[in-house]
Amino acid sequence: MRRRTAWLTLALFCAVALLVFASLRGTRQEASWSASESARLTLQALAWSRQAHLQLCSQPRPSTPQAALRAVEELRRAAELNPTRAALRRLAVMQAYVGDSAWQQTVIRLRTALDAGTSFQADAEIALWNRVLGRGSSRRWLEQDITSLRQMGLGWYEHVAAELAYRNAGDFAGEERARDRALRSTAVLGAVSAAAVLLGLCGLGLLAVGIGYVRVYLRKHDPLDLPGFLRPTTPPVLSPAKADLLYLVFIVFLLSLVAARFAQDVLPAALFGRDIRQLGTGHRLAYSFAMLGIMLLPATALLVAGGRRVGLRAWEIGLYRAGFWKEAAFGALCWVAALPVLAASLYI
């Protein structure tokens, strides 16, 4: 019996190792690494861009702030790793904002972007950027160009692009409005971040106080006097046969997650006929939800059904580990740690 349990334990650990390998496999692929590294650089560049914009608006300087140089450099690296239209647009906007004439070459690269449309669409967009960032739009084209910018999904960079468009067109009132919107967005983001940190600290404080209160309460009272959700839970006792069956259920659960992770590489082509890097934002979101459901729902249903076969309810499965001491530790590792790894692998 002990030998069979040991083999089952070894198989379970091998399944966990295979799961981790499958989750991290994308980092070894050049395309996946490029996309993830580009996303990281884009997020860092956004912080530097906001800081540079704030510095240039509050204290204009004859030289370019270091934050602006960092923003342009990281956007340039992101566009080299993953040259999509969105990456090239952000780079061109910040290059024009800091006075770097290289924005013209960046705009021309829109013709060869990974998700470039037809040559007519590329030429129309290049003409738009030449008006917005360069010679300036005429009064007749200005509002139409601003509307086109808003439809590109530039995010915060939309305000900077609109500021440049109004400035180059000689509409200084519009430039002031666009600048105020960009600064307001940065201020709101800072306020939300500060509020999140404050709430997190308050939550940690309340958690510490709650744990301390429960520990003091347990010294003076019977644990059964605690509210139901605070009472310690003892995993039910299983027979050796049911314990071995539970091990097999965990192994099948993890292997099903591994299979779903490998299916992630072929599903975009099957569903949309394109690589995931070429999908639009809406399709990416739909694909993420689809993969989350495909990965988690069937595997979790299988795990719960297997637990039912051995007499465990759903919430007890995560607390139980058969055959060894500290039952809750290993069950919690499989139930809690495996799922976030798979969910995070959607974005690797």
Coordinates of C-alpha atoms in Angstrom, one line a residue:
M1 CA 0.0 0.0 0.0
R2 CA 2.8 2.4 0.9
R3 CA 4.6 1.6 -2.3
R4 CA 1.5 2.3 -4.4
T5 CA 0.9 5.5 -2.6
A6 CA 4.5 6.6 -3.2
W7 CA 4.2 5.9 -6.9
L8 CA 1.0 7.9 -7.0
T9 CA 2.7 10.8 -5.2
L10 CA 5.6 10.7 -7.7
A11 CA 3.1 10.8 -10.6
L12 CA 1.3 13.7 -9.0
F13 CA 4.5 15.7 -8.6
C14 CA 5.4 14.9 -12.2
A15 CA 2.1 16.2 -13.4
V16 CA 2.7 19.4 -11.4
A17 CA 6.1 19.8 -13.0
L18 CA 4.7 19.2 -16.5
L19 CA 2.0 21.8 -15.8
V20 CA 4.6 24.4 -14.8
F21 CA 6.7 23.5 -17.9
A22 CA 3.7 23.9 -20.2
S23 CA 2.8 27.2 -18.6
L24 CA 6.3 28.6 -19.1
R25 CA 6.9 27.0 -22.5
G26 CA 5.9 30.1 -24.4
T27 CA 8.8 32.0 -22.8
R28 CA 11.1 29.8 -24.8
Q29 CA 9.5 30.7 -28.1
E30 CA 10.9 33.8 -29.8
A31 CA 7.5 35.2 -30.9
S32 CA 5.9 34.7 -27.5
W33 CA 8.9 36.3 -25.7
S34 CA 8.9 39.2 -28.1
A35 CA 5.2 39.9 -27.5
S36 CA 5.5 39.7 -23.7
E37 CA 8.7 41.8 -23.6
S38 CA 7.1 44.4 -25.9
A39 CA 4.1 44.6 -23.5
R40 CA 6.4 45.1 -20.5
L41 CA 8.3 47.8 -22.3
T42 CA 5.1 49.5 -23.3
L43 CA 3.8 49.6 -19.8
Q44 CA 7.1 51.1 -18.5
A45 CA 7.1 53.6 -21.4
L46 CA 3.6 54.8 -20.5
A47 CA 4.8 55.7 -17.0
W48 CA 7.8 57.6 -18.4
S49 CA 5.6 59.3 -21.0
R50 CA 3.2 60.5 -18.4
Q51 CA 6.1 61.8 -16.3
A52 CA 7.7 63.5 -19.3
H53 CA 4.5 65.1 -20.3
L54 CA 3.9 66.4 -16.8
Q55 CA 7.4 67.9 -16.6
L56 CA 7.2 69.6 -20.0
C57 CA 3.8 71.1 -19.2
S58 CA 4.7 72.3 -15.8
Q59 CA 8.3 73.5 -16.4
P60 CA 9.2 73.8 -20.1
R61 CA 13.0 73.3 -20.5
P62 CA 15.4 73.9 -23.4
S63 CA 16.6 70.3 -23.2
T64 CA 14.5 67.2 -23.3
P65 CA 13.8 65.6 -19.9
Q66 CA 15.4 62.3 -19.1
A67 CA 12.0 60.8 -18.7
A68 CA 11.1 61.7 -22.3
L69 CA 14.2 60.0 -23.6
R70 CA 13.5 56.9 -21.6
A71 CA 10.0 56.8 -22.9
V72 CA 11.0 57.1 -26.5
E73 CA 13.8 54.5 -26.1
E74 CA 11.5 51.9 -24.5
L75 CA 8.7 52.5 -27.1
R76 CA 11.3 52.1 -29.8
R77 CA 12.5 48.8 -28.4
A78 CA 8.9 47.7 -28.0
A79 CA 8.2 48.5 -31.6
E80 CA 11.2 46.6 -32.8
L81 CA 10.2 43.5 -30.8
N82 CA 6.6 43.6 -31.9
P83 CA 6.1 46.0 -34.8
T84 CA 2.3 46.4 -34.7
R85 CA 0.5 49.5 -35.8
A86 CA -0.4 50.3 -32.2
A87 CA 3.3 50.2 -31.1
L88 CA 4.4 52.3 -34.1
R89 CA 1.7 54.9 -33.4
R90 CA 2.7 55.3 -29.8
L91 CA 6.3 55.7 -30.8
A92 CA 5.6 58.3 -33.5
V93 CA 3.5 60.4 -31.1
M94 CA 6.1 60.5 -28.4
Q95 CA 8.9 61.2 -30.9
A96 CA 7.0 64.1 -32.4
Y97 CA 6.2 65.4 -28.9
V98 CA 9.8 65.6 -27.8
G99 CA 10.9 67.0 -31.2
D100 CA 12.6 63.9 -32.6
S101 CA 12.3 64.0 -36.5
A102 CA 12.6 60.2 -36.6
W103 CA 8.8 60.1 -36.3
Q104 CA 8.6 60.4 -40.0
Q105 CA 10.5 57.1 -40.5
T106 CA 8.3 55.5 -37.8
V107 CA 5.1 56.5 -39.6
I108 CA 6.4 55.1 -42.9
R109 CA 6.9 51.7 -41.1
L110 CA 3.2 51.4 -40.8
R111 CA 3.2 49.9 -44.3
T112 CA 5.2 46.9 -43.0
A113 CA 3.5 46.5 -39.5
L114 CA 2.5 42.9 -38.5
D115 CA -1.2 43.9 -38.6
A116 CA -1.0 46.3 -41.6
G117 CA -4.1 46.5 -43.7
T118 CA -4.3 47.2 -47.4
S119 CA -1.8 49.6 -49.0
F120 CA -4.6 52.1 -49.4
Q121 CA -5.4 52.0 -45.7
A122 CA -1.7 52.4 -44.9
D123 CA -1.2 55.3 -47.2
A124 CA -4.3 57.0 -45.8
E125 CA -3.1 56.6 -42.2
I126 CA 0.4 57.9 -43.1
A127 CA -1.2 61.0 -44.7
L128 CA -3.2 61.5 -41.5
W129 CA -0.1 61.3 -39.3
N130 CA 1.8 63.7 -41.5
R131 CA -0.9 66.2 -41.1
V132 CA -1.3 65.7 -37.3
L133 CA 2.4 65.5 -36.4
G134 CA 3.9 67.5 -39.2
R135 CA 2.6 70.3 -41.4
G136 CA -0.7 70.6 -39.5
S137 CA -4.3 69.9 -40.5
S138 CA -6.4 72.6 -42.2
R139 CA -9.5 73.8 -40.4
R140 CA -11.6 71.7 -42.7
W141 CA -9.7 68.5 -41.8
L142 CA -8.8 69.1 -38.1
E143 CA -11.9 67.8 -36.3
Q144 CA -12.1 64.8 -38.7
D145 CA -8.5 64.0 -38.0
I146 CA -9.1 64.2 -34.2
T147 CA -12.1 61.9 -34.6
S148 CA -9.8 59.4 -36.5
L149 CA -7.3 59.6 -33.7
R150 CA -10.0 58.7 -31.2
Q151 CA -10.9 55.6 -33.2
M152 CA -7.4 54.2 -33.1
G153 CA -7.4 53.1 -29.5
L154 CA -4.3 55.0 -28.5
G155 CA -5.4 55.3 -24.9
W156 CA -3.6 58.1 -23.0
Y157 CA -1.5 58.9 -26.1
E158 CA -4.6 60.0 -27.8
H159 CA -4.5 63.2 -25.7
V160 CA -0.9 63.9 -26.7
A161 CA -1.6 63.3 -30.3
A162 CA -4.6 65.6 -30.2
E163 CA -2.5 68.2 -28.4
L164 CA 0.0 68.1 -31.2
A165 CA -2.7 68.2 -33.9
Y166 CA -4.2 71.3 -32.4
R167 CA -0.8 73.0 -31.9
N168 CA 0.3 72.3 -35.5
A169 CA -3.1 73.6 -36.8
G170 CA -2.7 76.8 -34.8
D171 CA -5.7 76.1 -32.6
F172 CA -4.2 77.0 -29.2
A173 CA -7.5 76.7 -27.3
G174 CA -7.9 73.1 -28.5
E175 CA -4.3 72.4 -27.6
E176 CA -5.0 73.6 -24.1
R177 CA -8.1 71.4 -23.8
A178 CA -6.2 68.3 -25.0
R179 CA -3.3 69.1 -22.6
D180 CA -5.7 69.4 -19.7
R181 CA -7.3 66.1 -20.5
A182 CA -3.9 64.4 -20.6
L183 CA -2.9 66.0 -17.2
R184 CA -6.3 65.1 -15.7
S185 CA -5.9 61.5 -16.8
T186 CA -2.5 61.4 -15.1
A187 CA -3.8 63.0 -11.9
V188 CA -6.7 60.5 -11.8
L189 CA -4.4 57.6 -12.3
G190 CA -2.2 58.9 -9.4
A191 CA -5.2 59.3 -7.1
V192 CA -6.5 55.8 -7.9
S193 CA -3.1 54.3 -7.3
A194 CA -2.8 56.1 -4.0
A195 CA -6.3 55.0 -3.0
A196 CA -5.5 51.4 -3.9
V197 CA -2.3 51.4 -1.8
L198 CA -4.2 53.0 1.1
L199 CA -7.0 50.4 0.9
G200 CA -4.4 47.6 0.6
L201 CA -2.7 48.8 3.8
C202 CA -6.0 49.2 5.6
G203 CA -6.9 45.6 4.5
L204 CA -3.6 44.3 5.8
G205 CA -4.1 46.1 9.0
L206 CA -7.6 44.8 9.5
L207 CA -6.4 41.3 8.7
A208 CA -3.6 41.5 11.3
V209 CA -6.1 42.8 13.9
G210 CA -8.5 40.0 13.0
I211 CA -5.9 37.3 13.3
G212 CA -4.7 38.7 16.6
Y213 CA -8.3 38.9 17.9
V214 CA -9.0 35.3 16.9
R215 CA -5.9 34.0 18.6
V216 CA -6.7 35.9 21.8
Y217 CA -10.3 34.7 21.5
L218 CA -9.2 31.0 21.1
R219 CA -7.2 31.2 24.3
K220 CA -10.2 32.1 26.3
H221 CA -13.1 30.3 24.5
D222 CA -13.9 27.0 22.8
P223 CA -13.2 27.0 19.1
L224 CA -16.8 25.8 18.5
D225 CA -18.0 29.2 19.8
L226 CA -16.5 30.9 16.7
P227 CA -18.6 31.8 13.7
G228 CA -18.9 28.9 11.3
F229 CA -16.6 30.4 8.7
L230 CA -13.8 30.7 11.3
R231 CA -14.0 27.3 12.8
P232 CA -11.1 25.0 11.9
T233 CA -12.0 22.3 9.4
T234 CA -10.7 18.7 9.6
P235 CA -10.6 16.8 6.4
P236 CA -12.7 13.7 6.4
V237 CA -11.0 10.3 6.8
L238 CA -10.9 8.3 3.6
S239 CA -10.2 4.6 3.1
P240 CA -6.9 3.7 1.3
A241 CA -8.8 2.8 -1.9
K242 CA -10.6 6.2 -2.0
A243 CA -7.3 8.0 -1.1
D244 CA -5.6 6.4 -4.1
L245 CA -8.6 7.3 -6.3
L246 CA -8.3 10.9 -5.1
Y247 CA -4.6 11.0 -6.1
L248 CA -5.6 9.8 -9.6
V249 CA -8.2 12.5 -9.8
F250 CA -5.6 15.1 -9.0
I251 CA -3.3 13.7 -11.7
V252 CA -6.0 13.7 -14.3
F253 CA -7.0 17.2 -13.3
L254 CA -3.4 18.6 -13.8
L255 CA -2.9 16.7 -17.0
S256 CA -6.1 18.1 -18.4
L257 CA -4.8 21.6 -17.6
V258 CA -1.6 20.7 -19.4
A259 CA -3.5 19.6 -22.5
A260 CA -5.5 22.8 -22.5
R261 CA -2.3 24.8 -22.2
F262 CA -0.9 23.1 -25.3
A263 CA -4.2 23.7 -27.1
Q264 CA -3.8 27.4 -26.6
D265 CA -1.2 27.5 -29.4
V266 CA -3.5 26.2 -32.1
L267 CA -6.9 27.6 -31.0
P268 CA -6.4 31.2 -32.4
A269 CA -5.8 29.8 -35.9
A270 CA -8.7 27.4 -35.6
L271 CA -11.1 30.1 -34.3
F272 CA -10.0 33.2 -36.1
G273 CA -7.6 32.0 -38.9
R274 CA -4.8 34.2 -37.5
D275 CA -2.1 34.3 -35.0
I276 CA -3.1 35.8 -31.6
R277 CA -0.6 38.7 -32.1
Q278 CA -2.7 39.7 -35.2
L279 CA -6.0 39.8 -33.4
G280 CA -7.8 43.0 -32.5
T281 CA -8.6 44.0 -28.9
G282 CA -12.1 42.5 -29.0
H283 CA -10.9 39.2 -30.4
R284 CA -8.1 39.0 -27.9
L285 CA -10.6 39.6 -25.0
A286 CA -13.0 36.9 -26.4
Y287 CA -10.1 34.5 -26.9
S288 CA -8.9 35.1 -23.3
F289 CA -12.3 34.3 -21.9
A290 CA -12.6 31.3 -24.1
M291 CA -9.3 29.9 -23.1
L292 CA -10.0 30.6 -19.4
G293 CA -13.3 28.6 -19.7
I294 CA -11.7 25.8 -21.8
M295 CA -8.8 25.5 -19.3
L296 CA -10.6 25.8 -16.0
L297 CA -14.2 24.7 -16.3
P298 CA -13.9 21.1 -17.7
A299 CA -10.8 20.4 -15.5
T300 CA -12.5 21.7 -12.4
A301 CA -15.7 19.8 -13.2
L302 CA -13.6 16.7 -13.5
L303 CA -12.0 17.3 -10.2
V304 CA -15.3 18.0 -8.4
A305 CA -16.8 14.9 -10.0
G306 CA -13.9 12.7 -8.9
G307 CA -14.2 14.1 -5.3
R308 CA -17.8 13.2 -5.3
R309 CA -16.9 9.6 -6.1
V310 CA -14.8 9.4 -3.0
G311 CA -17.4 11.2 -0.8
L312 CA -15.9 14.7 -0.7
R313 CA -17.7 17.9 -1.3
A314 CA -16.2 20.5 -3.6
W315 CA -14.8 22.7 -0.8
E316 CA -13.2 19.7 0.9
I317 CA -11.2 18.7 -2.1
G318 CA -8.8 21.6 -1.7
L319 CA -8.2 20.7 2.0
Y320 CA -7.5 17.0 1.6
R321 CA -4.3 15.1 0.8
A322 CA -4.5 11.4 1.4
G323 CA -1.8 9.2 3.0
F324 CA 0.6 11.7 4.6
W325 CA 0.7 14.3 7.3
K326 CA -0.4 18.0 6.9
E327 CA -3.3 17.1 4.6
A328 CA -4.3 20.7 3.8
A329 CA -0.9 21.8 2.6
F330 CA -0.6 19.6 -0.5
G331 CA -4.3 19.9 -1.4
A332 CA -4.0 23.7 -1.2
L333 CA -0.9 23.6 -3.4
C334 CA -2.7 21.7 -6.2
W335 CA -6.0 23.5 -5.9
V336 CA -4.8 27.1 -5.3
A337 CA -1.3 27.3 -6.9
A338 CA -2.0 25.4 -10.2
L339 CA -5.0 27.5 -11.3
P340 CA -3.3 31.0 -11.2
V341 CA -0.3 29.6 -13.1
L342 CA -2.6 28.4 -15.9
A343 CA -4.5 31.6 -15.9
A344 CA -1.3 33.7 -16.1
S345 CA -0.1 31.5 -19.0
L346 CA -2.9 33.0 -21.1
Y347 CA -0.8 36.1 -21.4
I348 CA 2.8 34.7 -21.7

